[in-house]
Short mmCIF file of C-alpha atoms and ligand atoms in Angstrom, two decimals:
data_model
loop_
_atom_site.label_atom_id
_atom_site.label_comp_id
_atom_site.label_asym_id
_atom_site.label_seq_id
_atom_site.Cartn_x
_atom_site.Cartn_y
_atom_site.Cartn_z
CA UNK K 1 -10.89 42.13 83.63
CA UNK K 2 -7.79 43.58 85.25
CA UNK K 3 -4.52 42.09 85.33
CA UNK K 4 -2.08 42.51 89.03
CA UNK K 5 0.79 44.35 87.56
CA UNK K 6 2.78 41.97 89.80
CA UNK K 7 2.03 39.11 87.88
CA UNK K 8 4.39 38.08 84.60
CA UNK K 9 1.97 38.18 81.64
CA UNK K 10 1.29 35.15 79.75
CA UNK K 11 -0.94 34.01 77.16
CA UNK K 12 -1.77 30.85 79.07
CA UNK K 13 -5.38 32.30 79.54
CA UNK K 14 -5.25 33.31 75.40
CA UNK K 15 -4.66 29.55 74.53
CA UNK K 16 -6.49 28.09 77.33
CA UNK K 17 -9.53 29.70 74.99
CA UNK K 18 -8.61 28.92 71.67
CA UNK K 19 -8.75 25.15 72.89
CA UNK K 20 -12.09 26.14 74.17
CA UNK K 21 -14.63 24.35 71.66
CA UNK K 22 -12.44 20.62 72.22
CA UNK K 23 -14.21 19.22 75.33
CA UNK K 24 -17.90 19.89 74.43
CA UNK K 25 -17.09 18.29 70.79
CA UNK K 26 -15.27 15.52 72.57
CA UNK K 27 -18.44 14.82 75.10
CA UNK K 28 -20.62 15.28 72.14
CA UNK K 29 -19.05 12.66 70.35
CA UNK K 30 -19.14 10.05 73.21
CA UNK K 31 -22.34 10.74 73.58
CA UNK K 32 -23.44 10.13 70.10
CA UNK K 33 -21.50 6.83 70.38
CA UNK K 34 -23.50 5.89 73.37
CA UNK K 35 -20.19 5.57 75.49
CA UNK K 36 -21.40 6.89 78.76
CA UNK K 37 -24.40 4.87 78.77
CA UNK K 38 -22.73 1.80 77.96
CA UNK K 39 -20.37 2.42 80.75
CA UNK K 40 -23.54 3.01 82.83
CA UNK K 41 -23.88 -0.79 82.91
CA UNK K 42 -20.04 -1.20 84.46
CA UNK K 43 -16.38 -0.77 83.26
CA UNK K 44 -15.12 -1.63 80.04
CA UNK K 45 -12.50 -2.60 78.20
CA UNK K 46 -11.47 -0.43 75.32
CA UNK K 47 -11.87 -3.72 72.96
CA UNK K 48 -15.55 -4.17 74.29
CA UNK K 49 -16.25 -0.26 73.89
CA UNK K 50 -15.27 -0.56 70.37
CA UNK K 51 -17.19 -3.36 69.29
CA UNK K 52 -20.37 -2.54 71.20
CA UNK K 53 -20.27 1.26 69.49
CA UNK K 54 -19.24 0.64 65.79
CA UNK K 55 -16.43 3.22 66.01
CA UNK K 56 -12.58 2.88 65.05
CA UNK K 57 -9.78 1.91 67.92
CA UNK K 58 -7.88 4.78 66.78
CA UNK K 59 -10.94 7.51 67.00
CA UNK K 60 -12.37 5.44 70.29
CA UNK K 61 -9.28 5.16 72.42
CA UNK K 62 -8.43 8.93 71.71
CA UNK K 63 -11.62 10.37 72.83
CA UNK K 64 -11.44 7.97 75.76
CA UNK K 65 -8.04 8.71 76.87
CA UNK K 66 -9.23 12.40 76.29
CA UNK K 67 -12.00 12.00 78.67
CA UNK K 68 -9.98 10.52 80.97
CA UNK K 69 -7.63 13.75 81.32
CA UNK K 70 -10.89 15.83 81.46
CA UNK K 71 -11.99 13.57 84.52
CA UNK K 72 -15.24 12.70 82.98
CA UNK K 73 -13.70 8.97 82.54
CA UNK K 74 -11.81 6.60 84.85
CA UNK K 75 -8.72 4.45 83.56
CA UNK K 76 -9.87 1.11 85.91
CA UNK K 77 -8.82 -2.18 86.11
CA UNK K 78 -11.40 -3.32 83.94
CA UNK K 79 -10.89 -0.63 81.36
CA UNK K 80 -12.70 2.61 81.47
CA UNK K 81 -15.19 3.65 83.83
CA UNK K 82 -17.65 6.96 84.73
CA UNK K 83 -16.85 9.30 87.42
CA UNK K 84 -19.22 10.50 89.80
CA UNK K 85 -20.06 13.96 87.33
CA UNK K 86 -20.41 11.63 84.29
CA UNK K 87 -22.49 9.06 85.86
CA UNK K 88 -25.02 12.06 87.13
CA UNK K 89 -24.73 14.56 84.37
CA UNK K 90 -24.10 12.38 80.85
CA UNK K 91 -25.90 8.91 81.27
CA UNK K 92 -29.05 9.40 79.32
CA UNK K 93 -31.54 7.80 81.85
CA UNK K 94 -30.43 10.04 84.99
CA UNK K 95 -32.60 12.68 85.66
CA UNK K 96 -30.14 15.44 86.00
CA UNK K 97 -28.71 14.56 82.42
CA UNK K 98 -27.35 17.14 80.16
CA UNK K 99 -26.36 15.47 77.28
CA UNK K 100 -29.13 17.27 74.73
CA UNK K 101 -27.58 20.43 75.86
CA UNK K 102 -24.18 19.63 74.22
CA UNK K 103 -26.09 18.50 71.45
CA UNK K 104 -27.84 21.86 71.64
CA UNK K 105 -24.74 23.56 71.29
CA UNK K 106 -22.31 21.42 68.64
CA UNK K 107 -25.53 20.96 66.34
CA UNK K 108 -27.54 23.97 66.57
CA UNK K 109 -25.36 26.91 67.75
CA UNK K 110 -21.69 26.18 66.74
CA UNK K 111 -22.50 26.17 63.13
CA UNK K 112 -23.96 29.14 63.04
CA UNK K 113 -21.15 30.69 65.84
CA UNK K 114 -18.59 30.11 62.60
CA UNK K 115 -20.23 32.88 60.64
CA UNK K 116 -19.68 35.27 63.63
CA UNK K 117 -17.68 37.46 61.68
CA UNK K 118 -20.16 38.10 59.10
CA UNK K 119 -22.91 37.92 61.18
CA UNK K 120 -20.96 41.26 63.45
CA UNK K 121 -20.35 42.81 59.46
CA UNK K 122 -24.13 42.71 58.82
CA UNK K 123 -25.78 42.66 62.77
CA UNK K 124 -28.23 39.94 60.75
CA UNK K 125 -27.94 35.34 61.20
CA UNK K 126 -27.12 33.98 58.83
CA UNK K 127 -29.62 31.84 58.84
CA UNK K 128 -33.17 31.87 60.96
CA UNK K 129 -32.85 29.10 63.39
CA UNK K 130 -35.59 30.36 65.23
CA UNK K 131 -39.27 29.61 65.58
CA UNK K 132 -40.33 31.54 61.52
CA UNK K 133 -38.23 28.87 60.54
CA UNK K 134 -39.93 25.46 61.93
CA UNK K 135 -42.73 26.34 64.30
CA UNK K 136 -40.55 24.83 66.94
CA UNK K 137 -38.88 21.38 65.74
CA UNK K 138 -35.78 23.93 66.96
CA UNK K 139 -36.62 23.77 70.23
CA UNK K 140 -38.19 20.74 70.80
CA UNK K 141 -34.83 19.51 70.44
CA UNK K 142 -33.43 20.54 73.80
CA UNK K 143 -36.02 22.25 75.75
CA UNK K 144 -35.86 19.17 78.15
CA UNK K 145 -32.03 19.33 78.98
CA UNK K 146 -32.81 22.93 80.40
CA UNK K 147 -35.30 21.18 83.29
CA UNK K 148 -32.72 20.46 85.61
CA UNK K 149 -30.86 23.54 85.11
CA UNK K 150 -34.02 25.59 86.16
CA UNK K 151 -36.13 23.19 88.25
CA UNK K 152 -34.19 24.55 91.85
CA UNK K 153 -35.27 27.91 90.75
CA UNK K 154 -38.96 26.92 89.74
CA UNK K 155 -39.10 25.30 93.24
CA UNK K 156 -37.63 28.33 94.56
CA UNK K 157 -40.37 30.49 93.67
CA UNK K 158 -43.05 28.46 94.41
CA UNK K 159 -41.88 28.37 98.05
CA UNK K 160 -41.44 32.27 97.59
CA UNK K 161 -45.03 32.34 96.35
CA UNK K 162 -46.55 30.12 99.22
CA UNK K 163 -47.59 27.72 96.71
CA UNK K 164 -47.66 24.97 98.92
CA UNK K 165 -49.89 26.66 101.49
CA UNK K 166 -52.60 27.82 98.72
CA UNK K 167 -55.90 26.97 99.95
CA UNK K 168 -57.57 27.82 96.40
CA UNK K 169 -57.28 27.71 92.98
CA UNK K 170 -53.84 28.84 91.51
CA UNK K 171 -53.61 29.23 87.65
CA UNK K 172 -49.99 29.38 86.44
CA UNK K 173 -49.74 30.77 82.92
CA UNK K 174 -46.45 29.16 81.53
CA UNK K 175 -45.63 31.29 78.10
CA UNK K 176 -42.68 29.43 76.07
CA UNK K 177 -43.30 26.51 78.24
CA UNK K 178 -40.53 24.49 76.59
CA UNK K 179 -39.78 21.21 79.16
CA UNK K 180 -42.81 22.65 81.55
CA UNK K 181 -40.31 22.83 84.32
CA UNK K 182 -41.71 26.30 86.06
CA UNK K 183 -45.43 24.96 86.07
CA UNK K 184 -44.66 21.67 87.01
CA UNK K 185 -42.29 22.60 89.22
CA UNK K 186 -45.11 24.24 91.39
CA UNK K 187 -47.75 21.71 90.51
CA UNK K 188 -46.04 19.60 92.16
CA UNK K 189 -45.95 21.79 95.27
CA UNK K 190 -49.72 21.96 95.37
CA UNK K 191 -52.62 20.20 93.70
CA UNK K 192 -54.48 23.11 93.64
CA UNK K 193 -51.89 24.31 90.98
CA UNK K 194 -53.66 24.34 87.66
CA UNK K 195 -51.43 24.76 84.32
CA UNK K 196 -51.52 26.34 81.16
CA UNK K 197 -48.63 26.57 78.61
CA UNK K 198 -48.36 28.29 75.46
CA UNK K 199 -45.77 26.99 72.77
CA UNK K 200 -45.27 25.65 69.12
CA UNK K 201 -47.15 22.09 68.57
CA UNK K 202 -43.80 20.17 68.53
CA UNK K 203 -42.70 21.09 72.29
CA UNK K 204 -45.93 21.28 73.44
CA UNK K 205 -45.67 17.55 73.16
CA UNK K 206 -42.15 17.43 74.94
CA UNK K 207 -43.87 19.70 77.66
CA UNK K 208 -47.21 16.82 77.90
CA UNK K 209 -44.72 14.43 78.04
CA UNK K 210 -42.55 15.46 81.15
CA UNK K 211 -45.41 16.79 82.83
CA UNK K 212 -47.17 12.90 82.51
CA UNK K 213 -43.61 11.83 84.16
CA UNK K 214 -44.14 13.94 87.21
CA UNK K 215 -47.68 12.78 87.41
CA UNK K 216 -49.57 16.91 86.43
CA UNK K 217 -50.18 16.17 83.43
CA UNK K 218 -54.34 16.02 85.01
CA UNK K 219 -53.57 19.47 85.65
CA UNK K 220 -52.10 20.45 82.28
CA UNK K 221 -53.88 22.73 79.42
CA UNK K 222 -51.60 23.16 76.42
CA UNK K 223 -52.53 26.09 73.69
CA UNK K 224 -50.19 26.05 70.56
CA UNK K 225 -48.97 28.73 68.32
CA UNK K 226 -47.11 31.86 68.10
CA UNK K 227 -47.05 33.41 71.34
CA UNK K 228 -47.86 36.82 69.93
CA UNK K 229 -51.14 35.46 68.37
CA UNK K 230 -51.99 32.34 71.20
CA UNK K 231 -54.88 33.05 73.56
CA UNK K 232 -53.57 33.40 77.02
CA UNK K 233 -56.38 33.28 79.01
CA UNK K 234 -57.00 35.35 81.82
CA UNK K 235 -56.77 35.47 85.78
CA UNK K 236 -53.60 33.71 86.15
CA UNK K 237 -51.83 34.43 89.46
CA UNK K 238 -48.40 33.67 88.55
CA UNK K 239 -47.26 33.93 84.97
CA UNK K 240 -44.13 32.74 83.79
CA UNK K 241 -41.25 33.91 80.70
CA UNK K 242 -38.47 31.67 81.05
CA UNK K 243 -35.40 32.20 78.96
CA UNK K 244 -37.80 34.04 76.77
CA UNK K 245 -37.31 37.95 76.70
CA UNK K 246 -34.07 37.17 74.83
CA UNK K 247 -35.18 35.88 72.12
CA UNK K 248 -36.72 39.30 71.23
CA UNK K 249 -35.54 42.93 70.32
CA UNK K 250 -36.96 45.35 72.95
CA UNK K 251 -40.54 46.13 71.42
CA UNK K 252 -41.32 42.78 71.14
CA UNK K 253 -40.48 42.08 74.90
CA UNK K 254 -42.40 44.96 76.08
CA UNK K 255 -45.58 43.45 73.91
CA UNK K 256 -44.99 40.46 74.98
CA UNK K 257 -44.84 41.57 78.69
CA UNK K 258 -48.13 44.04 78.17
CA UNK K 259 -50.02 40.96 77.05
CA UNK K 260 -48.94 38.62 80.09
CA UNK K 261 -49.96 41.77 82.21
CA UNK K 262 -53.55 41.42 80.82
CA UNK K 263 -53.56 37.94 81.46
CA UNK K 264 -52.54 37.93 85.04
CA UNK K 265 -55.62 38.35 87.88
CA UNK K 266 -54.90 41.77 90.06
CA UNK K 267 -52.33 41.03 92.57
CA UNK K 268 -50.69 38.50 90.29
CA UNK K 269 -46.81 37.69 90.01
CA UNK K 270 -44.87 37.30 86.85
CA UNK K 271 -41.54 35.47 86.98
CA UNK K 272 -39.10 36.39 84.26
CA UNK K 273 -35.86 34.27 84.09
CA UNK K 274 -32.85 36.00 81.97
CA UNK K 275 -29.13 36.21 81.83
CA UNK K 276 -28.51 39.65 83.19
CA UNK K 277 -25.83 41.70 82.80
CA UNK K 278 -24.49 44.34 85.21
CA UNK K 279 -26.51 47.86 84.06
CA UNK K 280 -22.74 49.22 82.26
CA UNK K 281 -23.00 45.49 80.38
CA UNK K 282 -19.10 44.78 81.56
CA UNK K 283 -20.37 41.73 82.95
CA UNK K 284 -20.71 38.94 84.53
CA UNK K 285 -19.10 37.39 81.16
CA UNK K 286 -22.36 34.71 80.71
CA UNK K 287 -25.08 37.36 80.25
CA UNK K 288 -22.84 38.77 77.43
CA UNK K 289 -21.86 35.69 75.70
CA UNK K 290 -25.42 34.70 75.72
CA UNK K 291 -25.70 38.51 74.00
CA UNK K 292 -23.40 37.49 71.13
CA UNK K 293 -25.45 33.82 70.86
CA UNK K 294 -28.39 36.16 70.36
CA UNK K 295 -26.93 37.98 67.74
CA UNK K 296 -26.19 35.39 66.30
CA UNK K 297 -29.69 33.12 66.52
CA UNK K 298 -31.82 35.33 66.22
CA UNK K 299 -33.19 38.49 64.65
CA UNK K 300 -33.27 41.35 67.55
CA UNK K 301 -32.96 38.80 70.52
CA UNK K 302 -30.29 40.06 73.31
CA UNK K 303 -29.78 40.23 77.07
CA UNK K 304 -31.05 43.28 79.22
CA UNK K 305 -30.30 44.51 82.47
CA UNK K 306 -32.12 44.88 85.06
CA UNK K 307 -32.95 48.68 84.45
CA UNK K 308 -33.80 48.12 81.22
CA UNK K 309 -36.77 45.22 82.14
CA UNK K 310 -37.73 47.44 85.09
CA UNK K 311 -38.76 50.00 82.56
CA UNK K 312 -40.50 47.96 80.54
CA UNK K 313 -42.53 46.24 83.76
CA UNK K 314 -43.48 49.94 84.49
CA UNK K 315 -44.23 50.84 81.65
CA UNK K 316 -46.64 47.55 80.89
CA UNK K 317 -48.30 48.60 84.80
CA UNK K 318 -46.45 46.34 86.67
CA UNK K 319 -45.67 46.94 90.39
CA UNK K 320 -42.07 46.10 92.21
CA UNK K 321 -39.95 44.94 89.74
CA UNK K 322 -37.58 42.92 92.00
CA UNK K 323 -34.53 40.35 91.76
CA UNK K 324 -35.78 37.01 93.70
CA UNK K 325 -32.10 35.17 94.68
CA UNK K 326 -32.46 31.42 93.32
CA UNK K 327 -30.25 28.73 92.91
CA UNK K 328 -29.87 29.22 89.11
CA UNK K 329 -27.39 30.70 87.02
CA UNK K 330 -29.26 32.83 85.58
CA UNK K 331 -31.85 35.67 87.27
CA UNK K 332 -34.90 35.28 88.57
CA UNK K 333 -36.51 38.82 87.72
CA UNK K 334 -40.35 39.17 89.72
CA UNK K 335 -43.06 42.10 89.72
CA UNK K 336 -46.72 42.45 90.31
CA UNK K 337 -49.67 43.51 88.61
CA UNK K 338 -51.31 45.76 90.97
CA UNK K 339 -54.64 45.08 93.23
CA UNK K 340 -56.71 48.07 91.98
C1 LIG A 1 -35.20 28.83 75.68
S1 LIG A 1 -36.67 27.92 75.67
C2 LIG A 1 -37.23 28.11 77.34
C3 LIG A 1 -38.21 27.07 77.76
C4 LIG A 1 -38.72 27.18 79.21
N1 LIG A 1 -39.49 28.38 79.42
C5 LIG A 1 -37.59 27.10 80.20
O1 LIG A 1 -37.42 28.04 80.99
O2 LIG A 1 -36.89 26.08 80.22
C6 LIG A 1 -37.76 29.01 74.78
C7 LIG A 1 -39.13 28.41 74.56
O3 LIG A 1 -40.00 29.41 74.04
C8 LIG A 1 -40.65 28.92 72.90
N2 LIG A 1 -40.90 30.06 72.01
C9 LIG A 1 -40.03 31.03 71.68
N3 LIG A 1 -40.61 31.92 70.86
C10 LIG A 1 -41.86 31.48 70.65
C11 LIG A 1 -42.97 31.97 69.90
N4 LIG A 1 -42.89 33.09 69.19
N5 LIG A 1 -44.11 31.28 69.94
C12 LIG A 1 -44.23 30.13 70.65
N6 LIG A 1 -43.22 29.62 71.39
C13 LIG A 1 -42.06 30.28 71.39
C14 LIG A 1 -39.72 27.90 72.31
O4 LIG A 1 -40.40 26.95 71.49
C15 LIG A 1 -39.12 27.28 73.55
O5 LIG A 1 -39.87 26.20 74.03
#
C-alpha cells in the first residue's frame, strides 16, 4: 500500500490492527453465552441477561456495552437489543447466520495463528488440524457457516450453466462437499439435477442434513473417504472444488484436478472457488492472509493465482480456463473438458 506524501503519518492504522483479534473474541463470547439468541426473543435488561446466561455482571455488562460501541447491540429502553446485522447474521436460527464461523476462527485457527512465528522458522503447523488428523470432525465443525457465504455464487453458476433450462439429466460431482451448498444450490434450480458428494463420514452427514432442509436430499448420493482414494464416478457435467485447491501444495492440486477431469463427461464444466491473488501476489490483502492461514493449517496448502491454476487446467486437458464474476468474495475460477 502507498501512503499520499501529503498526509501526516500516524500509527492510527498500526494500532487499529493490534486491537484486531477483540471483536471476533467479543462476538464469540456472546455467542457462547447465547446472548444474541436470547435477545432474539425481545430486549433485555442487563439483570435478565445475566440470570438467563449464568455469566458474571461484571464480564456480561462489559461485553454488552462492548457490543454496543461495535453496533452489533442496541442500548433500548428495555435494556439491550439486536440491530438489524445481529439479528440477520448472529441469531442461531436465521438462515444467513455466521456464528460457527467465529467459532471457526477463535477455536480452530487462532490457537494455532499464536505459533506463527515458529511455524514461519520451520514453514511446518504446529500441529495437523487437517483431515490425517480426524477424518473430518475438523470440518464438520463449520462447513455449514460457509453456505451462505457461497450460496449467491452457487446460484450464480447454475444460471451461468443454464441449469434451470436442462431438459436432461445433469450429474453434479461435488468433491469436498462440506455444507453441499454448490450441488444444492443447483438442485434446487432443476430437478433434473442429480448429486454426488465426496467427503469424510462426519460432514457427509452435515452435507445429508442441509440438503434434507432444502428438500434434494432424493437427489443426493454421498461417497466417503479421502478424496484422493474416493470413487468419483464418471460423466458428470459440472464438477465442483470449493475452497479446496488450498488446502493442497501444487502436485496435489494438479492430481486432484487430473482426476475430476476423468470424471467429468466431454464438454463438462468444472467450477473451482479460491481466494486469488493478483499474479505478482501484492494483493488483494484476503487471498494472502488466507496464504499465511494455510501455512499455518496445513502441510503445503496455499493460495494461487490465476496463472498458476490455468497451468495446471492445461496441463490436466482442460479447455478455457476462465474467471466467472459472482457475488462472492472469493473467485469463481471455470474451464472445460473438451468435446473430442
Ligand atoms: C473449506 S471446506 C469447503 C466445503 C465446500 N466445498 C464449500 O465450498 O463450502 C473443505 C471441505 O473439503 C473436505 N476435504 C478436504 N480435504 C479432504 C480430503 N482429503 N478428503 C475428503 N474431504 C476433504 C473437508 O472435509 C471440507 O468439507
Amino acid at each position: 500500500m502507498t501512503t499520499n506524501a501529503a498526509e501526516p503519518l500516524t500509527p492510527e492504522r498500526l494500532m487499529q490492527f493490534a486491537w484486531g483479534y477483540a471483536p471476533i473474541l467479543i462476538i464469540a463470547a456472546a455467542l457462547r453465552h447465547g446472548v444474541f439468541d436470547l435477545l432474539d426473543r425481545g430486549p433485555r435488561p442487563l439483570a435478565q441477561l445475566v440470570a438467563e446466561t449464568g455469566t458474571s455482571v461484571r464480564g456480561l455488562t462489559a461485553i454488552l456495552n462492548a457490543l454496543v460501541g461495535l453496533k452489533l447491540l442496541a442500548r433500548v429502553k428495555g435494556g439491550y437489543a439486536l440491530t438489524p446485522e445481529s439479528a440477520t447474521f448472529l441469531v442461531s436460527s436465521k438462515p444467513d447466520y455466521r456464528g460457527q464461523f467465529f467459532q471457526h476462527h477463535t477455536e480452530q485457527l487462532l490457537p494455532q495463528w499464536q505459533h506463527l512465528a515458529e511455524v514461519v522458522r520451520t514453514g511446518k503447523p504446529v500441529a495437523r488440524t487437517n483431515r490425517e488428523l480426524d477424518g473430518g470432525e475438523y470440518f464438520a465443525r463449520f462447513v455449514e457457516s460457509l453456505f451462505p457465504g457461497s450460496y449467491p455464487a452457487a446460484h450464480a453458476l447454475g444460471q451461468h450453466l443454464g441449469i434451470p433450462k436442462a431438459t436432461a439429466p445433469v450429474s453434479v460431482l461435488d468433491i469436498g462437499a462440506g455444507s453441499g451448498v454448490w450441488g444444492i444450490a443447483l438442485a434446487k434450480q432443476s430437478s433434473y439435477v442429480r448429486l454426488r458428494a465426496v467427503d469424510w463420514p462426519p460432514v457427509l452427514e452435515v452435507t445429508r442434513k442441509v440438503a434434507a432442509r432444502h428438500g434434494v436430499a432424493d437427489r443426493l448420493t454421498t461417497v466417503a473417504g479421502d478424496l484422493f482414494e474416493a470413487d468419483f464416478g464418471e460423466g458428470h457435467q459440472v464438477a465442483v472444488l470449493g475452497h479446496i485447491l488450498h488446502s493442497e501444495g501444487p502436485d496435489r492440486c494438479r492430481r486432484l484436478l487430473q482426476k475430476t477431469f476423468a470424471a467429468l463427461a466431454p464438454g463438462g464444466t468444472l467450477a473451482v472457488q479460491e481466494f486469488v491473488p493478483d499474479q505478482g501476489r501484492t494483493g488483494p490483502p484476503q487471498p494472502l492472509i488466507f496464504a499465511v492461514n494455510m501455512l499455518v493449517n496445513t502441510e503445503a496448502g496455499d493460495t494461487y493465482t490465476f496463472e498458476e491454476m490455468s497451468a495446471w487446467l492445461h496441463e490436466a486437458g482442460y479447455r478455457n480456463p476462465r474467471l466467472l464474476d459472482v457475488p462472492a468474495p472469493s473467485a469463481l475460477v471455470l474451464a472445460d473438458k473438451p468435446r473430442v
